[in-house]
Short mmCIF file of C-alpha atoms in Angstrom, two decimals:
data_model
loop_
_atom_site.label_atom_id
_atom_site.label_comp_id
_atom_site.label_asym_id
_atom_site.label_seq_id
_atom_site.Cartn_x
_atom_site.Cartn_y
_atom_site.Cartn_z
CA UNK B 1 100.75 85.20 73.84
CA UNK B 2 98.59 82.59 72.06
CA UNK B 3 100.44 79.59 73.80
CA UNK B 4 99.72 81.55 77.32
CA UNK B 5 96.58 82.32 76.28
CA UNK B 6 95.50 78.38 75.32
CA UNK B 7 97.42 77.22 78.76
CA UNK B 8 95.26 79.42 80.50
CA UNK B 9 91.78 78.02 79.23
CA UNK B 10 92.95 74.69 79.55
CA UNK B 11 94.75 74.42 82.87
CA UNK B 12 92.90 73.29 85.74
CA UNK B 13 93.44 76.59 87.93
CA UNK B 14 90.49 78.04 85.37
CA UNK B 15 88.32 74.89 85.75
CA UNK B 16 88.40 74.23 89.15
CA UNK B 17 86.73 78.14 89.37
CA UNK B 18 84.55 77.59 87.17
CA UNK B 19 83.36 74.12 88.03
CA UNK B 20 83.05 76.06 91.77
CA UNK B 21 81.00 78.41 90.50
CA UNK B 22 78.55 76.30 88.55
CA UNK B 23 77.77 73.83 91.67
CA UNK B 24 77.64 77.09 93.78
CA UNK B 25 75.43 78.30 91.15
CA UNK B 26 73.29 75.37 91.48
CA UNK B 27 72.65 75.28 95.13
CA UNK B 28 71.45 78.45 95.32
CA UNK B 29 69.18 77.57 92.91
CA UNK B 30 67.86 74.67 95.14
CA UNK B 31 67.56 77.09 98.11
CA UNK B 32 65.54 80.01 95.84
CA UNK B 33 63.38 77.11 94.46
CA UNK B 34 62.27 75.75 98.48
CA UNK B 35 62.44 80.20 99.61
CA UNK B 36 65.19 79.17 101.77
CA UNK B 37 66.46 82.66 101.57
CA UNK B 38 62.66 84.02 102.53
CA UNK B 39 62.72 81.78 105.56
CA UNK B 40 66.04 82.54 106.87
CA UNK B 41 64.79 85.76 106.83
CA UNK B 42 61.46 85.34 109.13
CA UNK B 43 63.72 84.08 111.03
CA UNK B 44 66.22 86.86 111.53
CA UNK B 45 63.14 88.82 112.07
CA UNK B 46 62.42 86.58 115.19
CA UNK B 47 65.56 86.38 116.75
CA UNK B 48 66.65 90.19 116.77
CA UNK B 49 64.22 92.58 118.64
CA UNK B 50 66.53 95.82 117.55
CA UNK B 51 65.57 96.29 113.34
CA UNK B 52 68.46 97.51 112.84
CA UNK B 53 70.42 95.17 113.88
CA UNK B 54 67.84 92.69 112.37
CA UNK B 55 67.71 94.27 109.29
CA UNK B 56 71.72 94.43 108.67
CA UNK B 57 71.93 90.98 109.14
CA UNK B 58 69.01 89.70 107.55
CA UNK B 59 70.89 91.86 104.49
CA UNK B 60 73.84 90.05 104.81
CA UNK B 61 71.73 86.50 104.81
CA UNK B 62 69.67 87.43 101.72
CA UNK B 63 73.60 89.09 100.21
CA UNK B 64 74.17 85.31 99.79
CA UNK B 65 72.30 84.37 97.06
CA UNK B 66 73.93 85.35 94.39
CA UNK B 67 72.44 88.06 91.34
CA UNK B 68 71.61 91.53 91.74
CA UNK B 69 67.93 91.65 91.64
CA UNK B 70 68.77 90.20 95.59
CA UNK B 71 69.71 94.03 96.37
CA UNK B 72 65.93 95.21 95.66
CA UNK B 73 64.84 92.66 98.89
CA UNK B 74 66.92 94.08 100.97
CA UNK B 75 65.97 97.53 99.79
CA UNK B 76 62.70 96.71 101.28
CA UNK B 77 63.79 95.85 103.96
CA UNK B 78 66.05 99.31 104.82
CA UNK B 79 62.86 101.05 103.58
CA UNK B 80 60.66 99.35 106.43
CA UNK B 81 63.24 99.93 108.75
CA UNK B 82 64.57 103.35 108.49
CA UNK B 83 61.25 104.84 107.73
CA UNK B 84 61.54 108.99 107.83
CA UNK B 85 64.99 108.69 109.39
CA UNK B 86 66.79 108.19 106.42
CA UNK B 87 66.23 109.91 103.10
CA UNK B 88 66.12 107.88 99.92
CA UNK B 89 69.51 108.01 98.61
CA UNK B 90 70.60 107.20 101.90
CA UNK B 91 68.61 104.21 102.00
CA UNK B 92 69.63 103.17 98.56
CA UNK B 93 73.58 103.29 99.93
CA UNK B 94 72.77 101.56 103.13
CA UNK B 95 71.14 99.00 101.02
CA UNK B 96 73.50 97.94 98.40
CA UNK B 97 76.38 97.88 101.00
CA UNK B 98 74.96 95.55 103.21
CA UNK B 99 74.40 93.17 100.55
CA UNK B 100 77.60 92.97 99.20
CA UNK B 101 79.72 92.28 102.64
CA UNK B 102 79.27 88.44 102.01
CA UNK B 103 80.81 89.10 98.76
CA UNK B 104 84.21 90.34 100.40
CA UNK B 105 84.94 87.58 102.45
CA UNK B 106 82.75 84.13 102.02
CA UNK B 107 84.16 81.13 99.82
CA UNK B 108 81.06 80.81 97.78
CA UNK B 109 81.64 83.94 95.64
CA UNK B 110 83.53 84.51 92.37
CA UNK B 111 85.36 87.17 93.64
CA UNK B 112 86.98 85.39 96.74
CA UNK B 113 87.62 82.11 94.98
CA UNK B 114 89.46 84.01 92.36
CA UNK B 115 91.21 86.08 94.86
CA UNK B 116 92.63 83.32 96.61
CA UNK B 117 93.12 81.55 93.91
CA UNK B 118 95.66 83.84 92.21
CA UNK B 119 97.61 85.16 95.37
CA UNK B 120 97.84 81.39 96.86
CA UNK B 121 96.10 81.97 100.11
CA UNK B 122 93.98 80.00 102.11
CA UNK B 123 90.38 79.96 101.57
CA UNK B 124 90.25 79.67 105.66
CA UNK B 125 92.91 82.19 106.80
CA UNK B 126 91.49 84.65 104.31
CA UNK B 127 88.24 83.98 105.82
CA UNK B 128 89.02 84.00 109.70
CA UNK B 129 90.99 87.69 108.75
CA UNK B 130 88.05 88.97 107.23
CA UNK B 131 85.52 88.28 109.93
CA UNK B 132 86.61 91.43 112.16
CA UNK B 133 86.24 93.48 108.80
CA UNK B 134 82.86 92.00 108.83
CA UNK B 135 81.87 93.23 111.92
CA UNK B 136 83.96 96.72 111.56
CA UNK B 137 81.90 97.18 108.20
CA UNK B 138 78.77 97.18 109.84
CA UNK B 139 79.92 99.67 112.81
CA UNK B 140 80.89 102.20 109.62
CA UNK B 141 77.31 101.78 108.76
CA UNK B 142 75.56 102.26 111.86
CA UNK B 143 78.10 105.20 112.65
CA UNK B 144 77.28 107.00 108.83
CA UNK B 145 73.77 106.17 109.01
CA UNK B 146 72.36 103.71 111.30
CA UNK B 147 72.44 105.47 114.56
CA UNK B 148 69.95 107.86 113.24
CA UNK B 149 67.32 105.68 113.24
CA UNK B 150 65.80 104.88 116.69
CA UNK B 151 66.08 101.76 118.28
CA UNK B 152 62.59 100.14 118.43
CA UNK B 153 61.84 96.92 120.03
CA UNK B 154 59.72 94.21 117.25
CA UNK B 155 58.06 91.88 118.19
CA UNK B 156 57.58 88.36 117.33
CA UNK B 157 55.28 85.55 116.18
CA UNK B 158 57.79 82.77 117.27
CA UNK B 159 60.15 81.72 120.30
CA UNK B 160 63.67 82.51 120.10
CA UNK B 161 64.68 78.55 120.11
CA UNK B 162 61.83 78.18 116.88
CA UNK B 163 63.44 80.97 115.14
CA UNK B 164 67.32 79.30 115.27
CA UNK B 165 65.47 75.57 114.29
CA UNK B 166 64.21 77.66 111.30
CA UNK B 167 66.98 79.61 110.52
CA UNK B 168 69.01 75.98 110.88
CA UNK B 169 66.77 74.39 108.36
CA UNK B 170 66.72 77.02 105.96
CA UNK B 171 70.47 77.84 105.29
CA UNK B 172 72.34 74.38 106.99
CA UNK B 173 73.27 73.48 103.49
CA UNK B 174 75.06 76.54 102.84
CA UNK B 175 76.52 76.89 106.00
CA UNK B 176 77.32 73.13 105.90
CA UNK B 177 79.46 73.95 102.71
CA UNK B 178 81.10 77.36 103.77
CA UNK B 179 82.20 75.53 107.32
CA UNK B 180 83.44 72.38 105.77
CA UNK B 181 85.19 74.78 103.18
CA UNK B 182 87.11 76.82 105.68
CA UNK B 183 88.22 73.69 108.72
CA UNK B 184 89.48 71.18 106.15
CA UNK B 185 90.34 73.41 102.93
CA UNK B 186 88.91 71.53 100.94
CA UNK B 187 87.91 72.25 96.95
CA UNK B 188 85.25 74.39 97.12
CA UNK B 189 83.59 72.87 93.93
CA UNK B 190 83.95 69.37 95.40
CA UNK B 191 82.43 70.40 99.13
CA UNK B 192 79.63 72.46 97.31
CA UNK B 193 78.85 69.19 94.58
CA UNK B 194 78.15 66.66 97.16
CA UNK B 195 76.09 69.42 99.56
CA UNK B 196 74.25 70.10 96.49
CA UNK B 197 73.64 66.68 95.86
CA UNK B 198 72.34 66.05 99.08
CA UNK B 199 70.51 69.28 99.56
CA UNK B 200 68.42 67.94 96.75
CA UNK B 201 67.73 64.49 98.47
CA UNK B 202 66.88 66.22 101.70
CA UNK B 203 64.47 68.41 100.15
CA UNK B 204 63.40 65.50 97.63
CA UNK B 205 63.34 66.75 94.77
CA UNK B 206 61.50 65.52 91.60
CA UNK B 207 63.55 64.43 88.76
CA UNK B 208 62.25 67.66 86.74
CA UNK B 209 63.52 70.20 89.56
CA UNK B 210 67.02 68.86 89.27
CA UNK B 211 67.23 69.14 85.91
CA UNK B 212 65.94 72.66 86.07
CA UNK B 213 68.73 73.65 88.96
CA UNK B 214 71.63 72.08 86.65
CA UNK B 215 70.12 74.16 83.58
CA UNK B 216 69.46 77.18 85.31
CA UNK B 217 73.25 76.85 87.16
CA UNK B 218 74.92 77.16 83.81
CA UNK B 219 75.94 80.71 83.25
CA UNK B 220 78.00 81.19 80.26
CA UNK B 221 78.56 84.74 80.76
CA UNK B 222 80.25 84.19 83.85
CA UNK B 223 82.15 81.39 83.29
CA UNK B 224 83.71 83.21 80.14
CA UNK B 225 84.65 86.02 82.54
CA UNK B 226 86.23 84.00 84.75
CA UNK B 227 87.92 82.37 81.90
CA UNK B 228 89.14 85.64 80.51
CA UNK B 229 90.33 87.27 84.14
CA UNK B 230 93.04 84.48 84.14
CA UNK B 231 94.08 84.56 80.93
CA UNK B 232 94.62 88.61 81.37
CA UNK B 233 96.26 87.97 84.57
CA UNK B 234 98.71 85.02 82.76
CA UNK B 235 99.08 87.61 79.98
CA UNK B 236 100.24 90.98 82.21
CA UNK B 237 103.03 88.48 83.69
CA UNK B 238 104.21 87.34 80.76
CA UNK B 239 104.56 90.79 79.31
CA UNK B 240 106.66 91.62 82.26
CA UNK B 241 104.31 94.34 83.56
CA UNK B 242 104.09 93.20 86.89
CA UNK B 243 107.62 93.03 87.25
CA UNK B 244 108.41 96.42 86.17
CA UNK B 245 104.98 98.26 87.94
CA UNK B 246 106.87 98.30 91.50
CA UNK B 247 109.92 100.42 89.88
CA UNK B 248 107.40 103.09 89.51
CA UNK B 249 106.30 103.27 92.81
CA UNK B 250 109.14 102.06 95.33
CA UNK B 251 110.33 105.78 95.33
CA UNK B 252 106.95 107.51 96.46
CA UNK B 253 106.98 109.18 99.78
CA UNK B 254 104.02 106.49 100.96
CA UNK B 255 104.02 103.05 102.76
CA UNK B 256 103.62 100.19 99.84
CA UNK B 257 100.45 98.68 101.06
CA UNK B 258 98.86 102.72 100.28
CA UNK B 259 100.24 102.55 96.93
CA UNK B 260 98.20 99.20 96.22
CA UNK B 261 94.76 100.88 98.38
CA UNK B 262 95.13 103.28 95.35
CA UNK B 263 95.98 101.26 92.77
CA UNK B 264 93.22 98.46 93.69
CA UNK B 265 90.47 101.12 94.53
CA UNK B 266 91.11 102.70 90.98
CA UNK B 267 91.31 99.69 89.64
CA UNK B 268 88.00 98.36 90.38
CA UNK B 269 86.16 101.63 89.93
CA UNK B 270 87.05 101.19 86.17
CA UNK B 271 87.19 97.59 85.11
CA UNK B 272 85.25 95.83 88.38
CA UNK B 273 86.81 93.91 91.02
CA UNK B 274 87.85 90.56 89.07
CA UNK B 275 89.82 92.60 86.04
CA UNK B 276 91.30 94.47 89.40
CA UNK B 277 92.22 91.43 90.89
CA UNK B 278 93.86 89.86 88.08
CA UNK B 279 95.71 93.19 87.45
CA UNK B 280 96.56 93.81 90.66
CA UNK B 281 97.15 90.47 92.99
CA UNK B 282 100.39 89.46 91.54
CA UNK B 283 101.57 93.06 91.55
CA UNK B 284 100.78 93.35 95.48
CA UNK B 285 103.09 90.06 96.62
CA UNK B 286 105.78 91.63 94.27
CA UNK B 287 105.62 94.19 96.09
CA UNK B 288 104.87 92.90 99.75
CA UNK B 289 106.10 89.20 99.08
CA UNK B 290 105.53 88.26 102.67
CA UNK B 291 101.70 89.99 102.86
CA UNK B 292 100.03 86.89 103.34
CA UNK B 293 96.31 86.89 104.58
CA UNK B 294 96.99 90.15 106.09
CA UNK B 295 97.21 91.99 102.93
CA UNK B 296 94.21 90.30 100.84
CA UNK B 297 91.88 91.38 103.83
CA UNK B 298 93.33 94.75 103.08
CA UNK B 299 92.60 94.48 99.01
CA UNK B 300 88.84 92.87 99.00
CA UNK B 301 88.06 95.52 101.68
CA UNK B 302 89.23 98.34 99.54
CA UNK B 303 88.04 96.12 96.51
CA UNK B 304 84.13 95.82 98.27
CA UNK B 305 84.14 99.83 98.86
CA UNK B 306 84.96 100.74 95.76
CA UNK B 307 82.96 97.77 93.30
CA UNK B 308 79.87 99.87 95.24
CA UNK B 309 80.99 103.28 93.18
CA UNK B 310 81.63 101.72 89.90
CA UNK B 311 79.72 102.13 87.01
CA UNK B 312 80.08 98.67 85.81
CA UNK B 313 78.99 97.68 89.22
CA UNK B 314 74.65 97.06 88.07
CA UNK B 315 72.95 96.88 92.03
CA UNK B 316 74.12 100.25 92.30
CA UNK B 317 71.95 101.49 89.65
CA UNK B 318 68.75 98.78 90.28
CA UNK B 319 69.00 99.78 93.98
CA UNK B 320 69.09 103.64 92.87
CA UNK B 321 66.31 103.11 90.76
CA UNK B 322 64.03 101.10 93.45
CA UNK B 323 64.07 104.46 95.74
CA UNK B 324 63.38 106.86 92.58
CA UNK B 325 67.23 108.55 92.89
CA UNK B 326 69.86 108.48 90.56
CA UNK B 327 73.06 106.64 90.25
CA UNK B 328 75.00 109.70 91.28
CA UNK B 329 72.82 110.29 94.28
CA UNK B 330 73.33 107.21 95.89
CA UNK B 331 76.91 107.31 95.18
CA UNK B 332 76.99 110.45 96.71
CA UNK B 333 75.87 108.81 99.77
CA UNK B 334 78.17 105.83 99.68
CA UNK B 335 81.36 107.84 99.77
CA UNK B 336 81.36 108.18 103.51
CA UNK B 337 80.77 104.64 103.84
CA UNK B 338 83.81 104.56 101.13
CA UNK B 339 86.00 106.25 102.99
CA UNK B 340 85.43 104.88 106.44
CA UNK B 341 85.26 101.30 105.10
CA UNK B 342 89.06 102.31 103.59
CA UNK B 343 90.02 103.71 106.57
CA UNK B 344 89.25 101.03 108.69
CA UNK B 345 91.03 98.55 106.66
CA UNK B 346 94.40 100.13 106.19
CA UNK B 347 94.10 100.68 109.93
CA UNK B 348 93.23 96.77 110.47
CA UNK B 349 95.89 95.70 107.98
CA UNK B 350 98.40 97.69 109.94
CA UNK B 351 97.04 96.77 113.47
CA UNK B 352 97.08 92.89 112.72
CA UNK B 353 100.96 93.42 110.71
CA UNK B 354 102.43 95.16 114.00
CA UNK B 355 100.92 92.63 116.33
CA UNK B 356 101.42 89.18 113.78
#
């Protein structure tokens, strides 16, 4: 176990996330430090007349920068928009779930890279699959909650054509990087280093500033938890116990893929999504060997619905405690979206393995 443990650390698998992670880490930092993310948002405001509409996907835009005080801006955003339509709690659930649907699916978050990572799939197929679930994410929201609120038409300080040049200017670097990321499949933490790099030229910044964004990209705490999601993952296989898990389940009465919807929604309602996927990656293309793209949709969709209700998930309880509700309040209110969310995805993964 030691030998698999010290193989893990030092193999390049491990790195490459990490290193990923860190550049990510610092870009975002560059954007914060010029209020890319603030732009890109009077932007959205200009080009969408419906709010909620607007307000969805201006969620979504501020959902990628990364840390969880980012879920208390959008909550501000709901709050304007919903008005009396929507009681707090529901607010709160709306909130939190429209940040986290660029965690699901783009290349520039832990959680994907990892995913990928471990079951061997494409950053670019995984991404092109996950688009509809995107889209079919925000219809469960407007269909739970949304609709209620009347459609009101904003208006706007700026054309239409100024609103894209701003939106272009504000986020081109990270869009840059996710695009280049997904055509070529290339390393994410070499497309990400040289955007970074010149991101900071662009935006010429002082010698100080870049030595603040390299400082401030360095997270220990999540590069150690990166670290130690492989070496649990290298550890369950070398124990065997994803060899023997599928025994246990190939005689239940259910379709495999619903045995790993359980087991991965479980999962990540009691140790978060990366312990989940470590856990419960390998098991799946044991199970479903030929699963492909299809079936890691299917996983970070059930693995996004559920990180939402878990305790060790922290926007959760910030957003709760922005609208003055408790934790189990908002939950409350996120089961629906839950459950549809699941729904929709085993119905997807099915839909796209009949047709493909």
């Amino acid at each position: 176990a030691g030998q698999t443990a010290l193989h893990t650390i030092t193999g390049w698998d491990v790195w490459s996330v990490n290193l990923a992670m860190y550049v990510i880490s610092v870009l975002v930092y560059e954007l914060d430090l010029r209020h890319r993310f603030e732009d890109a948002q009077r932007a959205m405001n200009g080009l969408m007349r419906d709010p909620r509409l607007n307000t969805s996907l201006a969620c979504m835009f501020i959902g990628l920068m990364q840390g969880p005080a980012t879920v208390t801006i959008c909550g501000g955003m709901v709050d304007t928009m919903a008005g009396d339509h929507l009681e707090n709690d529901e607010k709160a659930a709306v909130a939190t779930y429209l940040r986290h649907i660029p965690e699901a699916m783009v290349p520039t978050f832990t959680g994907v890279i990892v995913a990928c990572s471990i079951s061997g799939i494409s950053i670019s197929s995984f991404f092109v699959w996950m688009l509809p679930m995107a889209l079919l994410t925000l219809l469960a929201i407007y269909l739970v909650y949304l609709r209620r609120v009347p459609r009101t038409v904003g208006e706007t300080g700026r054309s239409k054509k100024e609103c894209v040049r701003l939106l272009l200017r504000s986020l081109w670097s990270l869009l840059l990087a996710i695009a280049v990321i997904i055509v070529f499949s290339l390393p994410t933490w070499a497309v990400v280093a040289v955007v970074a790099a010149v991101n900071a030229l662009v935006e010429k910044f002082s010698a100080q500033e870049v030595r603040d964004t390299l400082i401030k990209g360095f997270d220990l705490k999540s590069l150690l938890g990166i670290t130690m999601t492989y070496v649990f993952k290298d550890l369950l296989i070398l124990g065997g116990v994803i060899d023997v898990l599928p025994t246990y389940f190939e005689h239940l009465p259910i379709p495999a893929f619903l045995v790993l919807v359980i087991l991965y929604a479980f999962g990540t309602l009691v140790a978060g999504s990366s312990a989940a996927a470590a856990a419960f990656i390998p098991l799946a293309y044991t199970m479903i060997p030929n699963g492909g793209a299809f079936l890691l949709a299917l996983l970070m969709s059930v693995s996004f619905a559920s990180s939402q209700l878990s305790p060790t998930h922290i926007c959760t309880a910030i957003i709760s405690d922005y609208f003055g509700v408790t934790f189990f309040a908002t939950v409350k209110k996120l089961l629906p979206l839950f459950l549809l969310t699941v729904l929709i995805a085993c119905g997807y993964y099915m839909l796209l393995t009949a047709v493909f």
